[in-house]
PDB file of C-alpha atoms and ligand atoms in Angstrom:
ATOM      1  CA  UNK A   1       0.000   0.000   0.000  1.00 61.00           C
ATOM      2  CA  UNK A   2       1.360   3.037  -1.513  1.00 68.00           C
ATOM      3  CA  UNK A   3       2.185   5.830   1.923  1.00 75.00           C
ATOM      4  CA  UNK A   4       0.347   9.041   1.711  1.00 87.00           C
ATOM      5  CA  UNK A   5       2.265  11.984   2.219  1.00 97.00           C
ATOM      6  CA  UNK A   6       2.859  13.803   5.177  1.00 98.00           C
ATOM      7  CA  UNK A   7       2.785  17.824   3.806  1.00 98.00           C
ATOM      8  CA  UNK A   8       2.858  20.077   6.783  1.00 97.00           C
ATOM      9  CA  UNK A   9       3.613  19.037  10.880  1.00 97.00           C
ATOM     10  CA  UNK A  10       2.671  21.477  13.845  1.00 96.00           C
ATOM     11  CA  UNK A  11       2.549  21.600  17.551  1.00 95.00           C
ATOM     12  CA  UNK A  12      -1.070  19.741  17.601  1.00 97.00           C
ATOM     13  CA  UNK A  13      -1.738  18.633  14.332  1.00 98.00           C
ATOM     14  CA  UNK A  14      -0.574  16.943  11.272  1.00 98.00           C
ATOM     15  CA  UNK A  15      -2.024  17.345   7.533  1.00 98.00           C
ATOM     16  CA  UNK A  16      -1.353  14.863   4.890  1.00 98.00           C
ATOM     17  CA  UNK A  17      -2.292  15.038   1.151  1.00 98.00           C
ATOM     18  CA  UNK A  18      -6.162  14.345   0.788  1.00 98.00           C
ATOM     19  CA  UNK A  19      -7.666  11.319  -1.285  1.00 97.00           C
ATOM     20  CA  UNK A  20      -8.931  14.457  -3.961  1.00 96.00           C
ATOM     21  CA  UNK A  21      -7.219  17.242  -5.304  1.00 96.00           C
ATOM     22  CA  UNK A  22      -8.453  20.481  -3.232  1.00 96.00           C
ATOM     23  CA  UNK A  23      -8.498  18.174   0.164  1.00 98.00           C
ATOM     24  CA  UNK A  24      -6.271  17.536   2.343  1.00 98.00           C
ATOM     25  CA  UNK A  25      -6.267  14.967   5.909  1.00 98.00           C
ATOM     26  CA  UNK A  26      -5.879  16.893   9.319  1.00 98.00           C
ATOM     27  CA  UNK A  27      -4.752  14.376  12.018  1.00 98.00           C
ATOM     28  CA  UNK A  28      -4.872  15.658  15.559  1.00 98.00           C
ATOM     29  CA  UNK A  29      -1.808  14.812  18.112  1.00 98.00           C
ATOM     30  CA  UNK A  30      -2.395  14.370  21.795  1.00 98.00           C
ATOM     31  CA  UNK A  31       0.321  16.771  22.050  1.00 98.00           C
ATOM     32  CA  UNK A  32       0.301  19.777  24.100  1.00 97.00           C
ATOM     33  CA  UNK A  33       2.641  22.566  24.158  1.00 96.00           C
ATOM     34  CA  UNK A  34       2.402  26.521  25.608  1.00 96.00           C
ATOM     35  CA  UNK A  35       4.531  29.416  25.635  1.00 94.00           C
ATOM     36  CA  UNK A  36       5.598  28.846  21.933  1.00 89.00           C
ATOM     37  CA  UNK A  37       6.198  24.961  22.591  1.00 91.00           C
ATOM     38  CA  UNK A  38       8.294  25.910  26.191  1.00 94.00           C
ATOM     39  CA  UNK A  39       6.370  23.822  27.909  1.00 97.00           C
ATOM     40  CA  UNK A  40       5.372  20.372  26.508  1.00 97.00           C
ATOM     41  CA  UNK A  41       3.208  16.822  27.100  1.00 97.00           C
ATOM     42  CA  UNK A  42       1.068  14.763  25.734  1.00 98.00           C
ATOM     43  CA  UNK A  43      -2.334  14.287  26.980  1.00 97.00           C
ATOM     44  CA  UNK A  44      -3.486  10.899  26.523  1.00 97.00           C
ATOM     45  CA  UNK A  45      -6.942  11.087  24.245  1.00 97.00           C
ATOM     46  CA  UNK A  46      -6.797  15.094  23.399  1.00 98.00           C
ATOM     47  CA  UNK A  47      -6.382  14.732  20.037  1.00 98.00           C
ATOM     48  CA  UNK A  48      -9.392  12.343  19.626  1.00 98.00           C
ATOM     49  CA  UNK A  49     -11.386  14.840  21.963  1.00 98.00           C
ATOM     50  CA  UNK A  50     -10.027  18.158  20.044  1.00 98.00           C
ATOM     51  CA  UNK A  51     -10.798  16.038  16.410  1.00 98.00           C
ATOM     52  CA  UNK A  52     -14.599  15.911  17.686  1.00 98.00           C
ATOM     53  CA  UNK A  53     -15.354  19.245  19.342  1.00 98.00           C
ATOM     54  CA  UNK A  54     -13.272  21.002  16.024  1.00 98.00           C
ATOM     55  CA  UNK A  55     -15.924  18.714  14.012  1.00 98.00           C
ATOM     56  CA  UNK A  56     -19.059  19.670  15.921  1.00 98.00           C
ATOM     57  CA  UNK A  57     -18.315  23.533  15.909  1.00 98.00           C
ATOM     58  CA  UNK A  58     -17.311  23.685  11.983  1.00 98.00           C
ATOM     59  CA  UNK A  59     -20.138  21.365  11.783  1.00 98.00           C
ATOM     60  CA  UNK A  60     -22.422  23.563  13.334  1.00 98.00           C
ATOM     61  CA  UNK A  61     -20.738  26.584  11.702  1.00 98.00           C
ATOM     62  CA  UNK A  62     -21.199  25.353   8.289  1.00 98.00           C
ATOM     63  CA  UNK A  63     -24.858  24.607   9.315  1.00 98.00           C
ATOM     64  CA  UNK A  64     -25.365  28.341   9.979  1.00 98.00           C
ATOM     65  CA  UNK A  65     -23.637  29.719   6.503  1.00 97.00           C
ATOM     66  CA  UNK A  66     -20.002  30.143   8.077  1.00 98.00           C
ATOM     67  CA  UNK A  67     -18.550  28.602   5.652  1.00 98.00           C
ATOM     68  CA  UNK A  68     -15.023  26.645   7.434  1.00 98.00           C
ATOM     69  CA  UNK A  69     -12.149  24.216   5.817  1.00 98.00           C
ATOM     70  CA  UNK A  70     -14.599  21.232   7.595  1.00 98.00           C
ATOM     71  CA  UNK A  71     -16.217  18.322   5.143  1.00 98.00           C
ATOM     72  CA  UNK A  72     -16.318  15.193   7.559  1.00 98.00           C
ATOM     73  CA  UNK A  73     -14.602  13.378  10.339  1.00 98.00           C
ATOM     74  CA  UNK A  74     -12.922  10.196   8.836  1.00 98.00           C
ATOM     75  CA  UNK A  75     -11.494   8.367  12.444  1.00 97.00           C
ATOM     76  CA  UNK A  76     -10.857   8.905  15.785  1.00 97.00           C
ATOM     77  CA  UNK A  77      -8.000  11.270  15.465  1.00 98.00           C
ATOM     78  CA  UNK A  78      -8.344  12.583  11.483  1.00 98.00           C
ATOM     79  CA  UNK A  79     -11.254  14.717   9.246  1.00 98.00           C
ATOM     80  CA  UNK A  80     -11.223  15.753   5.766  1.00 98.00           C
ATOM     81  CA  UNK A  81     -10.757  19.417   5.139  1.00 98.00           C
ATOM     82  CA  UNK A  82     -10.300  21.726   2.130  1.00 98.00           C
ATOM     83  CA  UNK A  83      -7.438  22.742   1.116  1.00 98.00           C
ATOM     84  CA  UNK A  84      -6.693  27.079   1.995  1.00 98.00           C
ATOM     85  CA  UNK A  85      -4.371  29.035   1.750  1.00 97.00           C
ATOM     86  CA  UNK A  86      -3.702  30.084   4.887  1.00 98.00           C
ATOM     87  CA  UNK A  87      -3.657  34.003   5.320  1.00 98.00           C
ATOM     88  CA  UNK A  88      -0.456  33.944   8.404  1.00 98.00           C
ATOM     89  CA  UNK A  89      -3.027  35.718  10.996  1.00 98.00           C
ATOM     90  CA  UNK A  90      -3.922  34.317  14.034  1.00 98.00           C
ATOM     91  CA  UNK A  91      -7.543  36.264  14.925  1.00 99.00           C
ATOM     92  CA  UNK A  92      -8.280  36.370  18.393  1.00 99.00           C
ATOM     93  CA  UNK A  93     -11.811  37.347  19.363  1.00 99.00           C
ATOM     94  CA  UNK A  94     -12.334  38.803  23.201  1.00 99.00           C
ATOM     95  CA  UNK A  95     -15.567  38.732  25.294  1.00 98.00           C
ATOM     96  CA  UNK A  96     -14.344  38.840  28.721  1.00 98.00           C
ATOM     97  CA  UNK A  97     -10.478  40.009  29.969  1.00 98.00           C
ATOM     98  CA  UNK A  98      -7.756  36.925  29.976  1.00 98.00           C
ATOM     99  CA  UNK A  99      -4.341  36.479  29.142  1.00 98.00           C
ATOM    100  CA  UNK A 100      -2.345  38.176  27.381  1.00 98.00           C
ATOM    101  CA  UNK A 101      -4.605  41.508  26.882  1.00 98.00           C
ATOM    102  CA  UNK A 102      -5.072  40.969  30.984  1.00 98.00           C
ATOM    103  CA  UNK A 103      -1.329  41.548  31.051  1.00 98.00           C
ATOM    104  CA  UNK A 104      -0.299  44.010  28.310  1.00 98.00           C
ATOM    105  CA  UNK A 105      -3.238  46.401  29.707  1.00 98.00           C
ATOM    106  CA  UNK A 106      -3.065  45.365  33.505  1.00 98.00           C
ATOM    107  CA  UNK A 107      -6.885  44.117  33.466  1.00 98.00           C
ATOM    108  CA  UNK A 108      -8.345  41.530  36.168  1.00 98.00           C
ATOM    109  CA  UNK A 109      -9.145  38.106  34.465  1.00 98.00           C
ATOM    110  CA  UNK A 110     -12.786  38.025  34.400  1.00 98.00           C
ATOM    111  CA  UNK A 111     -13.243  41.866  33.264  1.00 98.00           C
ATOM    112  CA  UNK A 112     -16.030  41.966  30.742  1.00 97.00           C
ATOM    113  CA  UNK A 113     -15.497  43.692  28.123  1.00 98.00           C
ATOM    114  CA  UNK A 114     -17.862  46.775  26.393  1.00 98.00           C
ATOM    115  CA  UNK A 115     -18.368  44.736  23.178  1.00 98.00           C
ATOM    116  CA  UNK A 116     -16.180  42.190  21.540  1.00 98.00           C
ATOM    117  CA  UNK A 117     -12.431  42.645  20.593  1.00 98.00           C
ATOM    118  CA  UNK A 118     -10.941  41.388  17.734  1.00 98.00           C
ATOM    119  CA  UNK A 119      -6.958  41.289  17.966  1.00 98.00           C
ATOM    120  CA  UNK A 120      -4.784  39.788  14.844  1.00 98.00           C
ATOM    121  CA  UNK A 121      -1.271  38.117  15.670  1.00 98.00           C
ATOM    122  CA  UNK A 122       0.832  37.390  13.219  1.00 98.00           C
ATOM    123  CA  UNK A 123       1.893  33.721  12.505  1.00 98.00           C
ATOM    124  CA  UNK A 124       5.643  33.225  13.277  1.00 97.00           C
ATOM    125  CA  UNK A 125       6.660  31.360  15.765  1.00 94.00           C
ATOM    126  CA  UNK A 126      10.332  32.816  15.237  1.00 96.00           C
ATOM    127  CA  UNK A 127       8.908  36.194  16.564  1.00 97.00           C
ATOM    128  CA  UNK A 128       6.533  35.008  19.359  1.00 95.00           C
ATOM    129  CA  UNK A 129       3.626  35.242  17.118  1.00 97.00           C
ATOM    130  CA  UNK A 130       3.201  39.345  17.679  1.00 98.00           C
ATOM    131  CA  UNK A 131       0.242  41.058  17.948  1.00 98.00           C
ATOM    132  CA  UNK A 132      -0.092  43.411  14.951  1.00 98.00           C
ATOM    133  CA  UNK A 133      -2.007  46.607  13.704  1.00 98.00           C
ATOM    134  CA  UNK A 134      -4.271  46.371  10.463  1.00 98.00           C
ATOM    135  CA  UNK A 135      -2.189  48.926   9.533  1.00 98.00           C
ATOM    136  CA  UNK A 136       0.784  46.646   9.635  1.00 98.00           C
ATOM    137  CA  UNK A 137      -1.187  43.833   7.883  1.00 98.00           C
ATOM    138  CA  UNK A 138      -2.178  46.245   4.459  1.00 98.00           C
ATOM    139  CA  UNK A 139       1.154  47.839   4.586  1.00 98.00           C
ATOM    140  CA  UNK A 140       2.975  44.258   4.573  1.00 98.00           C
ATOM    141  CA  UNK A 141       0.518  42.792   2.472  1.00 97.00           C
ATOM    142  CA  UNK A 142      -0.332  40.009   4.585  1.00 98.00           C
ATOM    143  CA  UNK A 143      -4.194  41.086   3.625  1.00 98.00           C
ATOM    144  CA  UNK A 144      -6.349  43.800   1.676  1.00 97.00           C
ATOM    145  CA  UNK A 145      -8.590  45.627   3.107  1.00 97.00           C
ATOM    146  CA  UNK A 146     -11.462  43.457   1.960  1.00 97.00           C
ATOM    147  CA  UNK A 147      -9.978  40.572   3.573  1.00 97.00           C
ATOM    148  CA  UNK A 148      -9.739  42.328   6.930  1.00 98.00           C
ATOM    149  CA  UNK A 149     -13.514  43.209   6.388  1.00 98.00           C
ATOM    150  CA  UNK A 150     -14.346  39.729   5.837  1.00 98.00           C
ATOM    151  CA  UNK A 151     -12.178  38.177   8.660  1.00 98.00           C
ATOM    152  CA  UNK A 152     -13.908  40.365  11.198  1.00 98.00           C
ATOM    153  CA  UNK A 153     -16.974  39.624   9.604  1.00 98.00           C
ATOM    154  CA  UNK A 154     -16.526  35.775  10.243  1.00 98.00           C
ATOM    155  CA  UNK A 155     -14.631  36.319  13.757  1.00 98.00           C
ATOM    156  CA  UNK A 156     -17.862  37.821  14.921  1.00 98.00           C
ATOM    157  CA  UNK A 157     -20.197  35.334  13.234  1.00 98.00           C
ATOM    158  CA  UNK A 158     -18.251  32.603  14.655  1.00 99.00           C
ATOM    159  CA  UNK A 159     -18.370  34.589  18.475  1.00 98.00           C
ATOM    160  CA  UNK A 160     -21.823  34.402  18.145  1.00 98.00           C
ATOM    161  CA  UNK A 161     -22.181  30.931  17.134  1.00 98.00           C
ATOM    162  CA  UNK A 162     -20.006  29.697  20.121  1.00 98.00           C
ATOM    163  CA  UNK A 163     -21.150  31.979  22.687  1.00 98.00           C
ATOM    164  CA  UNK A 164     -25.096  31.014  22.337  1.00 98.00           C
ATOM    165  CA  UNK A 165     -23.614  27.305  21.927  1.00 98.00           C
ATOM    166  CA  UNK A 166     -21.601  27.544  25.175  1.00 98.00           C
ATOM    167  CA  UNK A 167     -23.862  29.514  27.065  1.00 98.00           C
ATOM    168  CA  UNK A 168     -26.344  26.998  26.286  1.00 98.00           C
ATOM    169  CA  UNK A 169     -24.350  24.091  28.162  1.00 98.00           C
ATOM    170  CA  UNK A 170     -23.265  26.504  31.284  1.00 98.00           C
ATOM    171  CA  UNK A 171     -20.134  27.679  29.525  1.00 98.00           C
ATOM    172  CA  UNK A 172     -18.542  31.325  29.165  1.00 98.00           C
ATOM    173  CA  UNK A 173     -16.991  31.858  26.062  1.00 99.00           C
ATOM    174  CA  UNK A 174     -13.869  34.428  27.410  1.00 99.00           C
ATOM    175  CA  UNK A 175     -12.365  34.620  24.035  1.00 99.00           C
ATOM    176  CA  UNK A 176     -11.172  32.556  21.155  1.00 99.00           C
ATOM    177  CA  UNK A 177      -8.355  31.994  18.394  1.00 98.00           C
ATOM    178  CA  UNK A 178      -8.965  31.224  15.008  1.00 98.00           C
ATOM    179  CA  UNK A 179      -7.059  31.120  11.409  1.00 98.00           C
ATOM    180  CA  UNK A 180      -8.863  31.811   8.202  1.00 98.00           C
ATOM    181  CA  UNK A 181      -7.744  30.717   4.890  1.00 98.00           C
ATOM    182  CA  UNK A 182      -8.664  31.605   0.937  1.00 97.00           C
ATOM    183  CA  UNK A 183     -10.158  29.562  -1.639  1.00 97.00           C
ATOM    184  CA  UNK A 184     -10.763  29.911  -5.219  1.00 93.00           C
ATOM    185  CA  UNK A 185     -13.860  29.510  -6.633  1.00 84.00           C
ATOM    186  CA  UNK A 186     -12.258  30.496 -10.599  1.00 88.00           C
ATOM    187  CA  UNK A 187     -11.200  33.926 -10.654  1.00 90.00           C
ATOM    188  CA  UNK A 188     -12.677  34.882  -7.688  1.00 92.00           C
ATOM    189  CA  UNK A 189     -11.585  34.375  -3.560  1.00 94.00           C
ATOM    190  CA  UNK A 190     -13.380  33.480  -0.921  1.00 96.00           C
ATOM    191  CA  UNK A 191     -12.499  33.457   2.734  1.00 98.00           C
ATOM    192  CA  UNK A 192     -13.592  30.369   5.560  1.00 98.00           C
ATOM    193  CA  UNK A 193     -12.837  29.491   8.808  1.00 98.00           C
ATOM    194  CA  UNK A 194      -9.715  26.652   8.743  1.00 98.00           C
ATOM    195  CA  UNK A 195      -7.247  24.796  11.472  1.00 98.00           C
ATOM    196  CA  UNK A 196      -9.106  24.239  14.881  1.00 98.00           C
ATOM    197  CA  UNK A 197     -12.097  25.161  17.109  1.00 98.00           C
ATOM    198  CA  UNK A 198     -11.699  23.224  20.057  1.00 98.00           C
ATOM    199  CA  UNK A 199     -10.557  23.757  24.044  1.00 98.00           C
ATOM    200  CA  UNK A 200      -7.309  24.257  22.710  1.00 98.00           C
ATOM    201  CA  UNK A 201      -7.888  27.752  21.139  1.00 98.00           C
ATOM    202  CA  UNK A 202     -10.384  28.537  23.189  1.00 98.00           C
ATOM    203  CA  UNK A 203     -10.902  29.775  27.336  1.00 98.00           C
ATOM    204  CA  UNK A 204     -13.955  28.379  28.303  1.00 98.00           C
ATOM    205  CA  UNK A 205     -14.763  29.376  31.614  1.00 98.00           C
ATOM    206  CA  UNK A 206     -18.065  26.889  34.007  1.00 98.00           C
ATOM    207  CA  UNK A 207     -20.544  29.891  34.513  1.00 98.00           C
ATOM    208  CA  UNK A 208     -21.622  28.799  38.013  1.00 98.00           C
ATOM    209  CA  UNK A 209     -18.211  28.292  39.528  1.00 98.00           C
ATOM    210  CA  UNK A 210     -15.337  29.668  36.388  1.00 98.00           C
ATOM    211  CA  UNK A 211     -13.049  26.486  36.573  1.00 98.00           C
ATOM    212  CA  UNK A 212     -11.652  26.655  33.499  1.00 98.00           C
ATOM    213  CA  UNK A 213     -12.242  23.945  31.007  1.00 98.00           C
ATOM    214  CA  UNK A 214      -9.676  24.927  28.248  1.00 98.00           C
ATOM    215  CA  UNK A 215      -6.289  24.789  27.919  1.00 98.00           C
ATOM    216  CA  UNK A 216      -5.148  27.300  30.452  1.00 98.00           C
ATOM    217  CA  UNK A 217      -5.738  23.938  32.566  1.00 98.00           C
ATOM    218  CA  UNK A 218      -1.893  23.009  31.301  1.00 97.00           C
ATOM    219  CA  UNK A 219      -0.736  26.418  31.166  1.00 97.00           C
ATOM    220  CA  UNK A 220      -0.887  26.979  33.855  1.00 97.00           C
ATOM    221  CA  UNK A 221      -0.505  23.572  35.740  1.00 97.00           C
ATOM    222  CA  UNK A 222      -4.398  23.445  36.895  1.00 98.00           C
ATOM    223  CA  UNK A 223      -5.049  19.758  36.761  1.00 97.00           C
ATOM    224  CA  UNK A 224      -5.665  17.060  34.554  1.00 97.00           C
ATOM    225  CA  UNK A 225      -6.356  18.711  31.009  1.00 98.00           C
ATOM    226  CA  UNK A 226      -8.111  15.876  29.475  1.00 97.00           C
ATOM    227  CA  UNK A 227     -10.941  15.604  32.116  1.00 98.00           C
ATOM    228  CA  UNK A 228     -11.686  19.367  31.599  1.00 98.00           C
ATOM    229  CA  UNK A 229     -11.940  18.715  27.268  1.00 98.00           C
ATOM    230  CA  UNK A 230     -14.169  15.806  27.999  1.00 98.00           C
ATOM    231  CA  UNK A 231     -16.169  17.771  30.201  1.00 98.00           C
ATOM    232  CA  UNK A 232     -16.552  20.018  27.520  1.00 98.00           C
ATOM    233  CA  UNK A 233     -17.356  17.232  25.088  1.00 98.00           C
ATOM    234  CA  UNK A 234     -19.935  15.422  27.511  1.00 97.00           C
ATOM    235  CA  UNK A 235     -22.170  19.071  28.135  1.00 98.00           C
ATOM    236  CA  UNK A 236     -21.654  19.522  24.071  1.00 98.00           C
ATOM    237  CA  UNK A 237     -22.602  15.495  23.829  1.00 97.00           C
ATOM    238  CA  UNK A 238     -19.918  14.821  21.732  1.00 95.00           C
ATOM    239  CA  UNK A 239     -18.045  12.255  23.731  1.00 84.00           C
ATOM    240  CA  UNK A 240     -16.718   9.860  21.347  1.00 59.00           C
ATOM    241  CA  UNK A 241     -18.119   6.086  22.857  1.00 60.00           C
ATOM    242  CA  UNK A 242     -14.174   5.014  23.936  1.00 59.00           C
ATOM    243  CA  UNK A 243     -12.910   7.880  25.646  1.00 57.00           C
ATOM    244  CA  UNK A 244     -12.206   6.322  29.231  1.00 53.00           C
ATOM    245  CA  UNK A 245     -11.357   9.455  31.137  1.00 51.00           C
ATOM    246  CA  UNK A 246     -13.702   9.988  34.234  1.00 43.00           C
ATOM    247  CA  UNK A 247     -15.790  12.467  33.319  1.00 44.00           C
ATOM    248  CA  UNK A 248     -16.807  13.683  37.279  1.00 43.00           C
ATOM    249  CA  UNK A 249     -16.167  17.384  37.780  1.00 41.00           C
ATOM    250  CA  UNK A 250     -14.327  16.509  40.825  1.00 39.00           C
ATOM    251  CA  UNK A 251     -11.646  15.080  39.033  1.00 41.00           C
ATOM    252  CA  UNK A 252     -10.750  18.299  36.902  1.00 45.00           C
ATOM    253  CA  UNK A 253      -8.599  19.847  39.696  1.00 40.00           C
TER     254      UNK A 253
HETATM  255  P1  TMP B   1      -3.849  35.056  24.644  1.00 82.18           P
HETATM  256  O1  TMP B   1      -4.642  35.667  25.764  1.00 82.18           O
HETATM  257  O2  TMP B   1      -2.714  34.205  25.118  1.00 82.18           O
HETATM  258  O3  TMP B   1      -3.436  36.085  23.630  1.00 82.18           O
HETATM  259  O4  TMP B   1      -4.833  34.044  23.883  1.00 82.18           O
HETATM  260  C1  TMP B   1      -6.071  34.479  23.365  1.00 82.18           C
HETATM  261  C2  TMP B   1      -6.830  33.281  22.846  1.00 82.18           C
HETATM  262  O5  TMP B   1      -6.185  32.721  21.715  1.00 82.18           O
HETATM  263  C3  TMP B   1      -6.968  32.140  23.849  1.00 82.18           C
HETATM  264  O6  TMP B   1      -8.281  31.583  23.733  1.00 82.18           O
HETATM  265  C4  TMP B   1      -5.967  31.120  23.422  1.00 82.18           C
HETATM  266  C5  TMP B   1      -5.850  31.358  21.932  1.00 82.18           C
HETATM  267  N1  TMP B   1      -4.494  31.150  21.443  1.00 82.18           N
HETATM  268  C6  TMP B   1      -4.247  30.111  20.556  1.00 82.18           C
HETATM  269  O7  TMP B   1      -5.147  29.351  20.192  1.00 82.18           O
HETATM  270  N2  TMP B   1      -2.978  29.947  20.095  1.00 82.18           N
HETATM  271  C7  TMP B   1      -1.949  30.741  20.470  1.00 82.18           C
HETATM  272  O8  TMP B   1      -0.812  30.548  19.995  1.00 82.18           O
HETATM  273  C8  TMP B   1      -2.218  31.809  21.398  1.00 82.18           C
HETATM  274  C9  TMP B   1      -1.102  32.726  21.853  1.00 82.18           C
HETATM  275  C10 TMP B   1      -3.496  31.976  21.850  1.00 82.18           C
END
C-alpha cells in the first residue's frame, strides 16, 4: 500500500495530502505545548477529543452559513478538510479580559469587556507570534482591506455561534483563536474558517463556579487537562463512545 504523504507538521496537528485534489487529511496529536512549545506533554486522548469538538463547531458553523475548511470526520483522530491558503493571521476574538490583553493592559481576568475585541497576531513562531495593527497587515501585504472586512466579519459570526452554543451548556466563552484561509472559486476568492475550534484555542470558563475547562488547565498547571476537554465534550454530547477518562467534575482539579 502506496504511503500518503505527510505535507505540513505542527505543535497539535498533522495534515497529509487528501484522497482528492483540493483536500487535504488533518490528524490531531495528543500533544500539548504553551509558551511557543516551552512547555510540553502529551495528553493521553486530546487529540481524539479536540478532532470531535473542532468537528461539531465547523459542523455547526457550516450549518449556519459560516462557511469553514470542515467536510467530515474520517477516524478517531483525522477529518477531511479543504485545502486554503492560509492568510499567516492568528484572529483572536475577546468577550471577557484573559491572558495576554489581561497583562499588556493590567486588566483583572474576568473583566467583561464593552463589546467584543478582535486582535490579529501574526503567525511566526520565530517572533513570538506578535500582535499586529491592520495597519501593519495592508502595509505588509499580509491582507487587503477586503480581507480584513471579511475576517472580522466571520470572527464575529463565529463569536456568536459559540457563545449562544456555550452559554447553552453553562459555559462562558472568554475569548477565542482562530485562522482563516482563501479559496478559489475560478477567478474569484473566498475566505472560511480553517485549522481548529476546540478547548485548545479557546478559554472556556463553568458559569456557576469559572473552573476553566480549556487549555489554560496546562498552562498553567491546573489539573488534569483531558478531564476538563471531555467535560466540555460530555455538556456539548460529543463524547466519542471510547474515551475512558472519568468524566466527574471533581476530578478536573
Ligand atoms: P492570549 O490571551 O494568550 O493572547 O490568547 C487568546 C486566545 O487565543 C486564547 O483563547 C488562546 C488562543 N491562542 C491560541 O489558540 N494559540 C496561540 O498561539 C495563542 C497565543 C493563543
Amino acid at each position: 500500500m502506496a504511503r500518503r504523504k505527510k505535507l505540513y507538521e505542527g505543535k497539535a496537528k498533522i495534515l497529509y495530502e487528501g484522497p482528492e485534489p483540493g483536500t487535504l487529511v488533518q490528524y490531531f496529536k495528543d500533544d500539548a505545548t504553551a509558551y511557543n512549545a516551552e512547555k510540553k506533554d502529551v495528553i493521553d486522548g486530546k487529540g481524539v477529543l479536540n478532532n470531535r469538538l473542532s468537528e461539531y463547531f465547523m459542523n455547526g458553523l457550516n450549518g449556519i452559513g459560516v462557511p469553514t475548511h470542515f467536510i467530515k470526520r474520517i477516524n478517531m483522530r483525522e477529518q477531511l478538510i479543504r485545502s486554503v491558503e492560509i492568510i499567516p493571521l492568528e484572529v483572536v476574538v475577546r468577550n471577557v479580559a484573559a491572558g495576554s490583553m489581561s497583562e499588556r493592559l493590567g486588566m483583572a481576568e474576568g473583566t467583561a469587556l464593552p463589546r467584543p475585541i478582535i486582535e490579529f497576531y501574526l503567525k511566526d513562531d520565530a517572533l513570538g507570534d506578535p500582535l499586529v495593527t491592520e495597519e501593519h497587515i495592508i502595509a505588509f501585504g499580509w491582507a487587503g482591506q477586503q480581507d480584513l472586512d471579511d475576517m472580522v466579519a466571520l470572527a464575529l459570526r463565529v463569536n456568536d455561534f459559540l457563545s449562544g452554543v456555550m452559554m447553552a451548556v453553562g459555559i462562558k466563552l472568554v475569548d477565542f483563536k482562530i485562522e482563516i484561509g482563501r479559496i478559489w472559486d475560478g477567478d474569484f476568492q473566498r475566505l472560511i474558517v480553517a485549522d481548529e475550534i476546540s478547548p485548545d484555542s479557546c478559554r472556556l470558563w463553568d458559569t456557576e463556579s469559572g473552573q476553566k475547562l480549556d487549555k489554560d488547565v496546562f498552562r498553567r498547571d491546573l489539573g488534569n487537562l483531558a478531564a476538563a476537554y471531555t467535560e466540555v465534550a460530555r455538556r456539548l454530547g460529543v463524547l466519542p463512545s471510547n474515551v475512558t477518562h472519568a468524566v466527574k467534575p471533581h476530578v478536573i482539579n
